[in-house]
Amino acid sequence: MPDSTARRLNPKKLLLSKWTAVMPKNKEKHFLVTQLITPETPDAPIEHIEMEAIYSRRSFILPWRDLTDTGQWLQGWQ
C-alpha cells in the first residue's frame, strides 16, 4: 500500500528545484538539485539526481524517489 503522504514528482522537472531537509545535519538544511544523472541507455528513465547543500556546497547523489519521502524532505526552502 503506497504512503498517503508521498508526493508525485516528475524527475525531468527536478533540476534546480529547492528542498529542505526535515532533520538537518551539519547545518545543512537547504538543498538544490544541481544535476539529473542520465542513464547509460538513452531510453532508460532517470533514477538519480545530484543535490548540493547551500550552506557547505557539499554535493551527493541520491535516488530522486527519496524526495517523495516527506519524513526526509520538504519541497521548497522552509
Short mmCIF file of C-alpha atoms in Angstrom, two decimals:
data_model
loop_
_atom_site.label_atom_id
_atom_site.label_comp_id
_atom_site.label_asym_id
_atom_site.label_seq_id
_atom_site.Cartn_x
_atom_site.Cartn_y
_atom_site.Cartn_z
CA MET A 1 0.00 0.00 0.00
CA PRO A 2 1.54 3.36 -1.01
CA ASP A 3 2.18 6.02 1.61
CA SER A 4 -0.62 8.59 1.50
CA THR A 5 1.81 11.41 2.34
CA ALA A 6 4.09 10.64 -0.62
CA ARG A 7 4.16 13.31 -3.31
CA ARG A 8 4.24 12.71 -7.04
CA LEU A 9 7.26 14.14 -8.82
CA ASN A 10 8.44 14.25 -12.40
CA PRO A 11 12.22 13.61 -12.37
CA LYS A 12 12.70 15.65 -15.56
CA LYS A 13 11.38 18.76 -13.77
CA LEU A 14 13.56 18.46 -10.65
CA LEU A 15 16.59 20.35 -11.98
CA LEU A 16 17.26 23.47 -9.87
CA SER A 17 14.38 22.67 -7.52
CA LYS A 18 14.80 23.63 -3.85
CA TRP A 19 14.47 21.23 -0.92
CA THR A 20 14.63 21.39 2.87
CA ALA A 21 15.95 18.52 4.98
CA VAL A 22 13.45 17.57 7.70
CA MET A 23 16.33 16.56 10.02
CA PRO A 24 19.32 18.76 9.07
CA LYS A 25 22.84 17.53 9.77
CA ASN A 26 26.00 19.68 9.98
CA LYS A 27 23.93 22.87 9.49
CA GLU A 28 22.91 21.56 6.04
CA LYS A 29 19.22 22.34 5.82
CA HIS A 30 18.62 23.80 2.36
CA PHE A 31 19.50 21.94 -0.83
CA LEU A 32 19.32 22.48 -4.57
CA VAL A 33 19.06 19.79 -7.26
CA THR A 34 22.09 20.59 -9.42
CA GLN A 35 22.05 17.72 -11.90
CA LEU A 36 19.90 14.93 -13.28
CA ILE A 37 22.03 11.80 -13.62
CA THR A 38 21.26 10.45 -17.08
CA PRO A 39 21.29 6.68 -17.53
CA GLU A 40 23.71 5.00 -19.92
CA THR A 41 20.91 3.97 -22.25
CA PRO A 42 19.03 7.00 -23.64
CA ASP A 43 15.56 5.46 -23.32
CA ALA A 44 16.03 4.39 -19.68
CA PRO A 45 14.30 6.50 -17.02
CA ILE A 46 16.20 8.90 -14.78
CA GLU A 47 16.90 7.19 -11.45
CA HIS A 48 19.34 9.51 -9.64
CA ILE A 49 19.93 13.20 -9.03
CA GLU A 50 22.77 15.25 -7.62
CA MET A 51 21.95 17.59 -4.74
CA GLU A 52 24.08 20.35 -3.26
CA ALA A 53 23.86 21.76 0.24
CA ILE A 54 23.59 25.54 0.10
CA TYR A 55 25.50 26.06 3.38
CA SER A 56 28.54 23.84 2.72
CA ARG A 57 28.44 23.31 -1.06
CA ARG A 58 28.75 19.56 -0.39
CA SER A 59 27.11 17.55 -3.14
CA PHE A 60 25.90 13.98 -3.23
CA ILE A 61 23.92 11.64 -5.45
CA LEU A 62 20.69 10.01 -4.38
CA PRO A 63 17.70 8.29 -5.98
CA TRP A 64 15.20 11.02 -6.92
CA ARG A 65 12.39 8.96 -5.39
CA ASP A 66 13.87 9.69 -1.95
CA LEU A 67 12.46 13.21 -2.36
CA THR A 68 8.93 11.78 -2.18
CA ASP A 69 9.53 10.85 1.48
CA THR A 70 8.03 13.73 3.49
CA GLY A 71 9.76 12.36 6.58
CA GLN A 72 13.11 13.31 4.99
CA TRP A 73 12.45 16.15 2.50
CA LEU A 74 10.14 19.12 2.15
CA GLN A 75 9.73 20.82 -1.20
CA GLY A 76 10.96 24.41 -1.24
CA TRP A 77 13.05 26.18 1.40
CA GLN A 78 11.23 26.17 4.73
#
